[in-house]
Amino acid sequence: MVNPAVTLTKLSVRRRGKAILGPLDLTLEGRGPTIVLGPNGAGKTTLLKVLNGVERISSGQINWNVPDKQVREMQAYVFQRPTMLRRSVRQNLAYPLELLGRPKRQIAEDVRNWAAQVGLTGMLDDPAPRLSGGEKQKLALARALIREPKVLFLDEPCANLDGRATREIEQVLSEAQAAGTRIIMTTHDLGQARRLASDVVFLLNGLVHEQGPALQIFQNPQEIETKAFINGDIVE
Amino acid sequence: MRALIALVLSFFGTVVAADTMRLAVTTSFHNSGLSDVLLPAVKEDTGLDVQLLVVGTGQALRLGQAGDVDAILVHSKAAEEAFVAEGYGTHRREIMYNDFVLIGPASDPADIKDATTASEALQKIAEAQVAFVSRGDDSGTHRKERALWEDASLDPEQFTEWYNAVGAGMGASLNTASGLDAYILSDRASWLKFANKGGLAMLFAGDPEMFNQYGYLPVNPERHPHVRTDAAQKLEDWLTSSAGQSVIDGYQINGEKLFTFNAVP
Amino acid sequence: MDDIWAGLLAAFRLIVTLDDDLVEITLRSLQVSLTALVVASVIALPFGTWLAIRRFRFRRATIATLNALMGLPPVVVGLIVYLLLSRSGPFGVMGLLFTPTAMIVAQVIIITPLIASLTHQAMRELWAEYHDLLISLNTTPAQRVMTLIWDGRRALLTGALAGFGRAIGEVGAIMIVGGNIDNATRVLTTAIALETGKGDFALALGLGFVLIALALLVNFAIHALSRTEREGTW
């Protein structure tokens, strides 16, 4: 399997005549986690949804280096506020596999493994909508990873979580990365970006302001706004 | 779930039993209660299962025209003759008659008790302008009422608010009359059987003009090949037989005889 | 007030003695209305859900039509079904007029718009909640409908029960297409209409109380069934 890479060409998203994203050209290659940074309203979530195919694009092109048919199948997405199916934790985990028509026994085994991986084993029969914020986020993560996606999108996966839950999530992400899942995520947490990122895309006003290896962006940003953002200043 | 499916299937599998026929009758006939003794007797003597559709005369004629019933038993001579003339029925056979009566408040404000004819009674009601309830549904009873007004040289179209055309069946109309303390024309049987009499009483009866002839009309198989002509014939034979006569003439409510058999064998 | 007491008494007497006619017409009422409910649900639940998730050109018009059909007078439905099933009508050869099947057809037409509309309303909220997840999981339209129906089943149950209530209490349509034939198509509501016409208010009211009791019983039974599920708490 080739390393999944994507190229956006003159891509833009407009809603009610207003440009939300682009027009932009962007190529995402490499293996390591790519972190999308930027102030609120920069278009981070829209970019992620465009890449996932949930959001319609207004013009331009998006090309993956795999056949179109496989693009959606190889991806998974964890939303900022994860949707819990009104079912038990067990059934939430099993759902993506049931859609694929996997055999029951295999589903049961995968569910057990992934529940253990994210520490939800004791709650398999609890109603998912009743979990705490951290537990919901872990469940959403496991539910996304259970299909063994080649690409995993995460939108602010640790917003509103305490330190311990954040550490657990980052641990699972590192393991997924090591197992060959390409991670593309947004975050507000600069510390988290430093801990996880291999590449960084800095968005500003719907455009790619700066892009490069994490080390370079954090230590030697080329643009004034990037530098200001990394220093914790307000950027408009 | 399986039980439910079985239930559904049992429905669509329902077949009409071999010796069954559908007969459209008028509300007033059914309310008389005669059918409750007539049908079991028919079943016992002939094995025929008669399914009654209790509707107004107008609807009964429509059901016959459409071929949705095998025969009709109604009481509106002119309409019945037209039904046969237009080829919807094979023939008309007179079976029996009962009579209409005038009902009103027991205090009789229009003073119709002493009238000698139906015309006179109606004229008194119109003069006094006391509340009157009309079926207003183009039923046999309604047609009879209009004919009686005409005999009295009166036109209901010209009446003011005391004349209430309710557009309902006999029972519902009697309920209304009971509520309004109004006069109303009813067939004797419906009145005797009616349970909600309130302050009403029977005030005038006996004028031959108020006799109510029932006719039996089998639906024409030339128009509707699916009708059960044999069953309809079987029922006609029984209704006009001496067995039929004894049930019809023998039927009483509160000791009063309701129907008079007058079929020509 | 006397009439109401007499009605209660009549209902009590009918039930305690398990009156043969009462049992027969009660069972027929149940059969007709439950069958109509099942058929209508099979049509209305997927259709209402599909309306909630699918954007198409005549969607607004379809929903408006559906809501208008909810207010359709049963008598009109009865008349139309009568004209269709009459021997002189297009489906006359099937000989369905004045049978329980004809009554089921009429009730299905009456309650399907109601259930579909309630389904659409309930499913719209759930779809807003599930939208992103189901899209990102690359679900097929059929899988989306199935998921929404399953996870929204409690709300749908309420809609279906509303449909059942309308069906079992309906009299105008089934009077016309069923004919209220003794031992063949008489059900509780048409029997009530008949007894009212005879002026026997006590018996009519008694049958009415039986009808209310029956509707309550069905509601409780279905809710009890759905509550036996373990996750019945949310």
XYZ file of C-alpha atoms in Angstrom:
735
model
C 0.000 0.000 0.000
C 1.343 3.383 -1.013
C 1.515 6.104 1.548
C -1.711 8.087 1.126
C -1.104 11.611 -0.121
C -3.467 14.309 -1.316
C -3.190 17.359 -3.533
C -5.633 20.266 -3.540
C -5.643 22.470 -6.628
C -7.253 25.944 -6.672
C -9.748 24.579 -4.216
C -12.309 26.870 -2.643
C -15.448 26.585 -0.493
C -17.984 29.394 -0.567
C -21.198 29.597 1.389
C -23.796 32.268 0.580
C -21.293 34.054 -1.640
C -18.663 34.267 1.125
C -15.344 32.491 0.776
C -14.774 30.192 3.742
C -11.751 28.412 2.378
C -9.309 29.109 -0.426
C -8.706 29.364 -3.209
C -5.697 27.316 -2.109
C -3.142 24.863 -3.384
C -1.904 22.324 -0.879
C -0.105 19.025 -0.932
C -0.013 16.689 2.056
C 2.614 13.979 1.831
C 4.743 12.096 4.283
C 3.713 9.789 7.096
C 3.805 11.750 10.281
C 0.944 13.462 11.951
C 0.022 16.676 10.204
C -1.345 19.334 12.518
C -3.524 22.093 11.109
C -3.094 25.237 13.179
C -4.747 28.623 13.001
C -7.002 31.039 14.851
C -10.753 30.515 15.137
C -12.508 30.922 11.826
C -9.380 30.241 9.803
C -11.120 27.330 8.087
C -9.469 24.399 9.893
C -12.619 22.336 10.343
C -13.752 23.103 6.793
C -10.406 21.925 5.435
C -10.689 18.663 7.360
C -14.241 18.091 6.162
C -13.255 18.835 2.572
C -10.469 16.282 2.807
C -12.922 13.763 4.239
C -15.479 14.511 1.548
C -18.234 15.550 4.005
C -18.138 19.170 2.878
C -19.012 20.107 -0.705
C -16.367 22.129 -2.545
C -17.333 25.117 -4.695
C -14.497 24.933 -7.188
C -11.090 23.374 -7.729
C -9.936 19.825 -7.352
C -8.957 17.341 -4.737
C -6.841 14.358 -5.721
C -5.732 11.413 -3.643
C -3.022 9.097 -4.886
C -5.402 6.148 -4.674
C -8.399 5.239 -6.860
C -11.494 7.359 -6.067
C -13.456 4.327 -4.974
C -11.086 3.582 -2.124
C -10.765 7.153 -0.855
C -13.783 7.191 1.445
C -13.256 3.650 2.631
C -9.743 4.286 3.838
C -10.695 7.334 5.890
C -12.149 7.887 9.343
C -13.166 11.069 11.124
C -13.476 12.070 14.762
C -15.613 15.176 15.127
C -14.988 17.918 17.641
C -18.159 16.983 19.467
C -18.360 13.285 18.747
C -21.758 11.881 17.815
C -22.814 9.032 20.066
C -25.291 6.639 18.539
C -28.136 6.125 21.006
C -26.904 2.651 21.741
C -24.531 0.908 24.123
C -20.772 1.438 23.954
C -20.474 -2.059 22.513
C -22.961 -1.342 19.740
C -21.273 1.980 18.949
C -17.975 0.200 18.449
C -19.547 -2.564 16.398
C -21.504 -0.227 14.130
C -18.803 0.632 11.526
C -17.963 -3.059 11.175
C -21.621 -4.051 10.843
C -21.920 -1.586 7.966
C -19.160 -3.531 6.238
C -20.968 -6.809 6.883
C -18.118 -8.362 8.875
C -18.820 -11.714 10.549
C -20.288 -11.442 14.048
C -17.510 -13.296 15.784
C -14.832 -11.061 14.308
C -16.832 -7.973 15.254
C -17.074 -9.156 18.849
C -13.348 -9.754 19.011
C -12.424 -6.385 17.482
C -14.833 -4.612 19.820
C -13.202 -6.281 22.840
C -9.715 -5.391 21.672
C -10.474 -1.773 20.935
C -12.430 -1.285 24.126
C -9.394 -2.536 26.016
C -7.106 -0.289 24.001
C -8.988 2.866 25.038
C -9.889 1.689 28.522
C -13.637 1.257 28.065
C -13.833 -2.465 28.806
C -15.875 -1.990 31.974
C -18.442 0.178 30.236
C -19.280 -1.902 27.173
C -22.928 -2.197 28.135
C -23.433 1.398 29.259
C -25.460 3.749 27.070
C -22.928 5.727 25.035
C -24.758 9.087 25.336
C -24.290 8.884 29.124
C -20.471 8.711 29.048
C -18.289 11.579 30.269
C -16.648 13.896 27.736
C -13.323 12.079 27.887
C -14.953 8.664 27.580
C -17.007 9.823 24.622
C -13.897 11.098 22.895
C -12.114 7.803 23.509
C -15.087 5.855 22.222
C -15.258 8.025 19.101
C -11.544 7.456 18.543
C -11.827 3.688 18.931
C -14.907 3.658 16.689
C -12.915 5.520 14.032
C -9.858 3.268 14.330
C -11.748 -0.029 14.411
C -11.959 -0.020 10.627
C -8.169 0.364 10.494
C -8.252 3.467 8.327
C -5.254 4.606 6.319
C -6.095 8.219 7.140
C -7.619 9.502 10.365
C -8.958 13.043 10.680
C -9.428 14.529 14.130
C -11.016 17.892 14.848
C -9.838 19.234 18.233
C -9.905 15.778 19.806
C -8.870 17.034 23.249
C -10.837 20.253 23.555
C -12.412 20.422 27.032
C -10.599 17.315 28.280
C -8.510 17.106 31.428
C -4.813 16.254 31.360
C -5.239 12.589 32.022
C -7.799 12.026 29.263
C -5.643 14.080 26.894
C -2.645 11.905 27.641
C -4.643 8.726 27.049
C -5.920 10.004 23.711
C -2.444 11.056 22.592
C -1.174 7.632 23.577
C -3.742 5.919 21.392
C -2.940 8.303 18.526
C 0.768 7.521 18.772
C 0.039 3.803 18.657
C -2.238 4.254 15.639
C 0.440 6.316 13.932
C 2.979 3.602 14.622
C 0.620 1.001 13.232
C 0.498 2.896 9.933
C -2.475 5.252 10.165
C -1.823 8.725 8.813
C -3.139 11.341 11.217
C -4.363 14.756 10.147
C -5.760 16.851 12.980
C -6.566 20.348 14.130
C -5.851 21.614 17.590
C -5.909 24.754 19.676
C -3.407 23.297 22.071
C 0.061 24.429 20.974
C 1.661 22.046 23.449
C -0.181 19.152 21.886
C 0.889 20.321 18.444
C 4.512 20.349 19.577
C 4.191 16.884 21.125
C 2.561 15.202 18.140
C 3.242 17.098 14.931
C 5.605 16.005 12.249
C 4.255 18.564 9.768
C 2.292 21.747 10.342
C -0.125 23.632 8.123
C -0.849 27.150 9.383
C -4.174 28.513 8.115
C -5.200 32.153 8.206
C -8.408 33.588 6.765
C -9.121 30.489 4.753
C -5.702 30.412 3.140
C -2.531 28.419 3.741
C -0.268 30.971 5.343
C 2.671 28.711 5.985
C 3.428 25.015 5.704
C 6.428 22.950 6.658
C 8.058 20.427 8.996
C 7.055 20.927 12.622
C 10.556 21.674 13.747
C 10.948 24.472 11.242
C 7.542 26.031 11.920
C 7.964 26.047 15.680
C 11.580 27.138 15.773
C 11.964 29.255 12.713
C 8.656 30.454 11.301
C 8.996 32.493 8.115
C 5.877 34.623 8.489
C 5.214 37.252 11.117
C 1.681 35.983 11.784
C 2.876 32.412 12.240
C 5.483 33.570 14.710
C 2.935 35.668 16.575
C 0.499 32.728 16.752
C 3.154 30.368 18.052
C 4.133 32.936 20.650
C 0.577 32.956 21.851
C -0.413 36.360 20.491
C -3.789 37.118 19.005
C -3.675 36.900 15.227
C -6.327 38.328 12.940
C -44.297 -11.138 14.510
C -45.056 -14.477 12.939
C -48.447 -14.518 14.617
C -49.107 -11.090 13.179
C -48.247 -12.232 9.671
C -50.500 -15.246 10.072
C -53.244 -12.882 11.154
C -52.738 -10.695 8.105
C -52.749 -13.669 5.791
C -55.884 -15.093 7.359
C -57.594 -11.889 6.271
C -56.725 -11.968 2.656
C -57.638 -15.604 2.614
C -61.185 -14.867 3.729
C -63.584 -16.176 1.138
C -67.270 -15.481 1.068
C -69.110 -18.627 2.091
C -70.957 -20.377 -0.704
C -74.502 -19.495 0.313
C -74.115 -15.854 1.182
C -75.785 -12.852 -0.343
C -75.757 -9.136 0.289
C -78.982 -7.244 0.735
C -79.165 -3.479 1.019
C -81.971 -2.395 3.334
C -83.069 0.927 4.741
C -82.204 2.147 8.193
C -85.852 2.235 9.179
C -86.341 -1.402 8.217
C -83.318 -2.450 10.212
C -84.247 -0.310 13.215
C -87.608 -2.064 13.350
C -85.831 -5.178 14.578
C -87.704 -7.384 12.098
C -84.419 -8.427 10.499
C -83.292 -9.851 13.841
C -86.010 -12.501 13.653
C -86.287 -12.667 9.865
C -82.669 -13.515 9.050
C -82.305 -16.418 11.507
C -85.549 -17.862 10.106
C -84.207 -17.503 6.550
C -80.981 -19.176 7.591
C -82.823 -22.051 9.213
C -85.263 -22.684 6.364
C -82.966 -22.117 3.376
C -79.395 -22.174 4.690
C -78.937 -18.739 3.197
C -76.618 -16.295 4.993
C -77.983 -12.817 4.290
C -75.527 -9.980 4.938
C -77.379 -6.742 5.554
C -76.081 -3.366 4.442
C -78.037 -0.846 6.405
C -78.085 2.431 4.478
C -80.450 5.141 3.320
C -82.759 4.497 0.362
C -80.622 6.680 -1.922
C -77.462 4.791 -1.052
C -79.241 1.425 -1.303
C -80.266 2.248 -4.863
C -76.694 3.311 -5.666
C -75.290 0.069 -4.253
C -77.710 -1.857 -6.455
C -76.803 0.175 -9.535
C -73.100 -0.434 -8.934
C -73.676 -4.156 -8.423
C -72.230 -4.053 -4.926
C -75.221 -5.924 -3.488
C -77.326 -8.777 -4.849
C -80.729 -7.311 -4.039
C -82.313 -4.340 -2.296
C -85.310 -4.026 0.003
C -86.534 -0.430 0.141
C -89.693 1.649 0.361
C -89.834 4.339 -2.287
C -92.109 3.191 -5.100
C -91.267 5.782 -7.765
C -87.511 5.304 -7.333
C -87.934 1.532 -7.327
C -89.865 1.568 -10.596
C -87.219 3.792 -12.163
C -84.567 1.360 -10.937
C -86.241 -1.493 -12.789
C -87.040 0.621 -15.859
C -83.388 1.606 -16.225
C -82.455 -2.052 -16.201
C -80.630 -2.129 -12.863
C -83.097 -4.568 -11.354
C -84.853 -7.541 -12.915
C -88.226 -6.773 -11.326
C -89.981 -5.281 -8.303
C -91.873 -7.502 -5.885
C -94.058 -6.038 -3.169
C -93.461 -7.818 0.137
C -95.132 -5.990 2.992
C -96.001 -2.594 4.365
C -95.828 -0.748 7.626
C -96.907 2.786 8.334
C -95.551 6.185 9.213
C -96.601 8.073 12.294
C -96.330 11.680 13.396
C -94.351 12.175 16.589
C -94.288 15.360 18.621
C -94.088 16.852 22.095
C -96.600 15.157 24.410
C -98.209 18.571 25.069
C -99.014 18.761 21.326
C -98.768 22.556 20.839
C -99.988 22.291 17.211
C -102.984 20.242 18.316
C -102.679 17.527 15.636
C -104.124 14.777 17.806
C -107.626 15.408 16.573
C -106.728 15.830 12.889
C -108.609 13.533 10.540
C -106.021 13.311 7.772
C -102.255 13.551 7.521
C -102.650 16.683 5.370
C -104.645 18.404 8.065
C -102.102 17.472 10.737
C -99.230 18.878 8.690
C -101.142 22.062 7.924
C -101.664 22.591 11.646
C -97.934 22.163 12.304
C -97.074 24.665 9.562
C -99.637 27.105 10.900
C -98.359 26.907 14.461
C -94.766 27.113 13.189
C -93.576 24.733 15.891
C -90.226 22.996 15.529
C -90.225 20.172 12.988
C -87.346 17.833 12.180
C -87.006 16.472 8.670
C -84.652 13.640 7.702
C -83.479 15.766 4.786
C -81.398 12.883 3.414
C -83.437 11.877 0.369
C -84.319 8.620 2.122
C -87.597 6.791 1.617
C -88.965 8.398 4.761
C -87.865 11.828 3.585
C -89.489 11.275 0.197
C -92.674 10.221 1.943
C -92.593 13.342 4.080
C -92.215 15.569 1.027
C -95.101 13.797 -0.690
C -97.283 14.405 2.377
C -96.381 18.125 2.420
C -97.335 18.269 -1.223
C -100.689 16.622 -0.457
C -101.194 19.359 2.123
C -100.432 21.994 -0.557
C -97.354 23.167 1.298
C -93.758 23.607 0.125
C -90.973 22.946 2.676
C -88.699 25.233 0.633
C -90.777 28.159 1.880
C -90.604 27.213 5.555
C -88.647 29.338 8.004
C -86.314 28.343 10.814
C -88.846 26.105 12.577
C -88.256 23.489 9.851
C -85.002 21.605 10.536
C -83.607 19.400 7.773
C -80.924 17.432 9.623
C -79.619 15.191 6.851
C -79.357 12.122 9.075
C -80.753 8.635 9.577
C -83.989 7.862 11.409
C -82.385 7.248 14.772
C -80.194 10.325 14.659
C -83.146 12.432 13.517
C -85.283 11.128 16.371
C -82.461 11.995 18.760
C -82.502 15.526 17.365
C -86.286 15.791 17.627
C -86.107 14.559 21.201
C -83.536 17.231 21.979
C -85.546 20.008 20.291
C -88.940 18.806 21.488
C -89.943 18.882 17.838
C -92.468 17.168 15.568
C -91.125 14.520 13.206
C -92.369 11.918 10.753
C -91.138 8.450 11.619
C -91.941 4.929 10.623
C -93.814 3.190 13.413
C -91.167 0.554 13.990
C -88.283 2.976 14.458
C -90.397 4.968 16.883
C -91.440 1.953 18.970
C -87.854 0.686 19.111
C -86.413 4.112 19.838
C -85.044 4.270 23.373
C -84.423 7.993 23.831
C -88.028 9.200 23.594
C -87.680 11.995 26.151
C -90.784 14.214 26.084
C -92.026 12.914 22.737
C -95.173 10.920 22.067
C -96.948 9.423 19.060
C -99.681 11.918 18.118
C -101.139 10.934 14.760
C -101.368 7.688 12.751
C -103.682 5.587 10.626
C -104.170 7.634 7.450
C -103.735 5.197 4.499
C -101.654 7.936 2.865
C -99.034 7.133 5.463
C -98.695 3.475 4.552
C -95.204 2.458 3.612
C -94.860 -0.249 0.980
C -91.659 -2.329 0.926
C -90.438 -3.618 -2.425
C -87.820 -6.279 -3.099
C -85.609 -5.759 -6.159
C -82.986 -8.307 -7.300
C -80.031 -6.730 -9.115
C -79.935 -7.477 -12.833
C -77.311 -10.151 -13.664
C -77.194 -8.908 -17.247
C -75.529 -5.755 -15.945
C -73.527 -7.429 -13.213
C -72.781 -11.061 -14.031
C -71.217 -11.670 -10.604
C -74.434 -11.115 -8.593
C -75.899 -14.145 -6.885
C -79.153 -14.378 -8.722
C -79.890 -17.844 -7.351
C -79.504 -16.667 -3.767
C -81.560 -13.535 -4.427
C -84.278 -15.724 -5.933
C -84.154 -18.078 -2.978
C -84.656 -15.174 -0.579
C -87.532 -13.780 -2.643
C -89.216 -17.181 -2.659
C -88.947 -17.402 1.087
C -90.084 -13.811 1.746
C -93.242 -14.392 -0.301
C -93.947 -17.849 1.133
C -96.290 -18.683 3.969
C -93.263 -19.127 6.222
C -92.298 -15.554 5.448
C -95.834 -14.381 6.006
C -96.068 -15.891 9.470
C -92.794 -14.267 10.602
C -93.689 -10.848 9.130
C -97.274 -10.777 10.366
C -96.261 -12.263 13.705
C -93.640 -9.638 14.526
C -94.688 -7.355 17.374
C -93.183 -4.682 19.580
C -94.904 -3.952 22.889
C -97.855 -5.974 21.666
C -98.227 -3.868 18.518
C -98.094 -5.460 15.095
C -95.691 -3.567 12.844
C -95.721 -5.068 9.360
C -98.484 -6.387 7.155
C -97.568 -9.051 4.643
C -99.097 -8.257 1.220
C -97.013 -10.188 -1.300
C -98.915 -11.847 -4.087
C -97.802 -15.511 -4.093
C -75.163 12.143 33.988
C -77.580 9.228 34.318
C -76.712 8.165 30.781
C -73.017 8.044 31.580
C -73.629 5.838 34.614
C -75.864 3.612 32.519
C -73.069 3.454 29.927
C -70.474 2.466 32.507
C -72.835 -0.153 33.815
C -73.494 -1.490 30.317
C -69.754 -1.663 29.629
C -69.206 -3.495 32.893
C -71.971 -5.975 32.137
C -70.697 -6.608 28.597
C -67.165 -7.255 29.768
C -68.003 -9.350 32.802
C -70.323 -11.633 30.860
C -67.852 -11.778 27.937
C -70.720 -11.112 25.573
C -70.193 -13.164 22.379
C -70.965 -10.299 20.019
C -68.733 -7.973 21.990
C -65.799 -10.378 21.855
C -66.295 -10.859 18.131
C -66.452 -7.195 17.164
C -63.657 -6.298 19.560
C -61.363 -8.889 18.008
C -62.337 -7.685 14.549
C -61.588 -4.086 15.524
C -58.176 -5.177 16.737
C -57.479 -7.277 13.659
C -58.442 -4.553 11.220
C -56.667 -1.710 12.980
C -53.516 -3.640 13.905
C -53.175 -4.930 10.360
C -53.680 -1.412 9.031
C -51.069 -0.191 11.517
C -48.493 -2.765 10.392
C -49.063 -2.043 6.701
C -49.052 1.731 7.223
C -45.881 1.553 9.331
C -44.054 -0.490 6.715
C -44.817 2.285 4.231
C -44.641 5.372 6.441
C -41.583 4.755 8.636
C -39.050 4.402 5.798
C -40.790 7.071 3.732
C -40.880 9.632 6.570
C -37.245 8.893 7.414
C -36.228 9.141 3.782
C -37.957 12.536 3.613
C -35.904 13.692 6.590
C -32.543 12.780 5.095
C -33.035 13.364 1.426
C -32.939 16.754 -0.269
C -34.811 16.834 -3.560
C -36.716 19.313 -5.623
C -40.256 18.597 -4.503
C -39.391 17.903 -0.878
C -41.227 20.915 0.543
C -44.244 20.233 -1.639
C -44.219 16.580 -0.582
C -44.122 17.469 3.117
C -46.896 20.041 2.677
C -48.994 17.443 0.855
C -48.373 14.948 3.612
C -49.488 17.411 6.284
C -52.575 18.264 4.263
C -53.429 14.573 3.852
C -53.294 14.202 7.645
C -56.407 16.327 7.805
C -58.260 14.360 5.170
C -61.776 13.585 6.446
C -62.150 9.807 6.807
C -65.530 9.965 5.086
C -63.850 11.256 1.938
C -61.285 8.465 2.100
C -64.125 5.998 2.570
C -65.986 7.355 -0.421
C -62.909 7.205 -2.649
C -62.048 3.679 -1.538
C -65.692 2.703 -2.066
C -65.653 4.052 -5.621
C -62.387 2.224 -6.322
C -63.490 -1.111 -4.877
C -67.102 -0.983 -6.059
C -68.076 -3.584 -8.609
C -68.409 -0.685 -11.028
C -64.986 0.691 -10.040
C -61.514 -0.128 -11.350
C -60.783 -2.773 -8.689
C -64.309 -4.184 -8.548
C -63.339 -7.572 -9.904
C -61.353 -8.280 -6.746
C -64.626 -8.382 -4.810
C -63.087 -6.646 -1.796
C -65.928 -4.243 -1.002
C -67.686 -4.905 2.312
C -64.851 -7.098 3.583
C -62.350 -6.471 6.404
C -59.688 -6.070 3.724
C -61.496 -3.023 2.331
C -61.597 -1.565 5.835
C -57.867 -2.145 6.216
C -57.215 -0.406 2.894
C -59.210 2.637 4.016
C -57.481 2.799 7.393
C -54.048 2.453 5.815
C -54.817 5.465 3.625
C -56.032 7.432 6.633
C -53.124 6.764 8.989
C -50.136 6.506 6.630
C -49.801 10.306 6.183
C -50.099 10.792 9.937
C -47.379 8.263 10.775
C -45.146 9.471 7.931
C -45.446 13.076 9.063
C -44.715 12.280 12.713
C -41.806 10.098 11.576
C -40.436 12.927 9.465
C -40.556 15.331 12.397
C -38.867 12.933 14.798
C -36.264 11.830 12.282
C -35.281 15.375 11.318
C -33.807 15.971 14.767
C -32.059 12.642 14.924
C -30.661 13.133 11.451
C -29.208 16.523 12.427
C -27.450 14.707 15.262
C -26.228 11.749 13.200
C -25.588 13.510 9.896
C -21.812 13.995 10.027
C -21.098 10.584 11.505
C -23.177 8.638 9.006
C -21.794 10.606 6.064
C -18.199 10.142 7.189
C -18.789 6.406 7.660
C -19.713 6.274 3.986
C -23.137 4.755 4.661
C -25.577 3.963 1.866
C -28.996 5.701 1.940
C -30.616 2.419 2.964
C -28.172 2.026 5.869
C -28.934 5.593 6.996
C -32.693 4.957 6.976
C -32.250 1.706 8.900
C -29.971 3.294 11.501
C -32.303 6.235 12.060
C -35.390 4.025 12.339
C -33.660 1.744 14.822
C -32.196 4.478 17.011
C -35.346 6.599 16.791
C -37.693 3.714 17.479
C -39.058 5.189 20.673
C -40.259 8.348 18.947
C -41.553 6.251 16.068
C -43.487 4.066 18.487
C -45.333 7.144 19.680
C -46.137 8.040 16.079
C -47.331 4.534 15.339
C -49.539 4.527 18.428
C -51.073 7.817 17.333
C -51.830 6.125 14.022
C -53.369 3.155 15.798
C -55.512 5.483 17.891
C -56.824 7.189 14.806
C -57.456 3.842 13.090
C -59.331 2.124 15.883
C -61.462 5.173 16.633
C -62.347 5.808 13.020
C -65.926 5.264 11.866
C -66.732 7.328 8.756
C -64.607 5.465 6.237
C -65.101 1.911 7.439
C -68.842 2.428 7.650
C -68.868 3.098 3.902
C -66.392 0.469 2.716
C -67.144 -2.177 5.345
C -70.906 -1.734 5.453
C -71.203 -2.568 9.165
C -72.444 -6.073 8.293
C -73.271 -8.136 11.334
C -70.836 -11.048 11.801
C -68.728 -9.873 8.873
C -67.545 -6.285 9.048
C -69.020 -4.840 12.224
C -66.420 -3.299 14.500
C -66.655 -1.328 17.745
C -67.009 2.104 16.179
C -69.646 1.131 13.626
C -71.543 -0.731 16.344
C -71.466 2.432 18.444
C -72.841 4.459 15.525
C -75.571 1.855 15.070
C -76.627 1.819 18.711
C -76.597 5.619 18.838
C -78.902 5.620 15.824
C -81.236 3.304 17.677
C -81.218 5.691 20.603
C -79.674 3.052 22.857
C -77.203 5.452 24.411
C -76.279 3.177 27.288
C -75.115 0.360 25.042
C -73.399 2.802 22.670
C -71.585 4.404 25.564
C -70.744 0.992 26.991
C -69.117 0.004 23.715
C -67.330 3.353 23.766
C -65.830 2.572 27.153
C -64.753 -0.830 25.866
C -63.065 0.954 22.957
C -61.200 3.301 25.286
C -60.136 0.392 27.474
C -58.904 -1.479 24.409
C -56.848 1.476 23.163
C -55.317 1.872 26.624
C -54.527 -1.825 26.772
C -52.756 -1.788 23.417
C -50.765 1.299 24.415
C -49.660 -0.236 27.684
C -48.826 -3.546 26.042
C -46.627 -1.954 23.403
C -44.882 0.309 25.893
C -44.301 -2.615 28.222
C -42.811 -4.595 25.353
C -40.451 -1.791 24.406
C -39.421 -1.236 28.017
C -38.199 -4.794 28.427
C -35.148 -3.803 26.431
C -32.134 -3.258 28.657
C -31.223 0.123 27.216
C -34.760 1.316 27.707
C -33.536 4.079 29.960
C -32.511 6.629 27.351
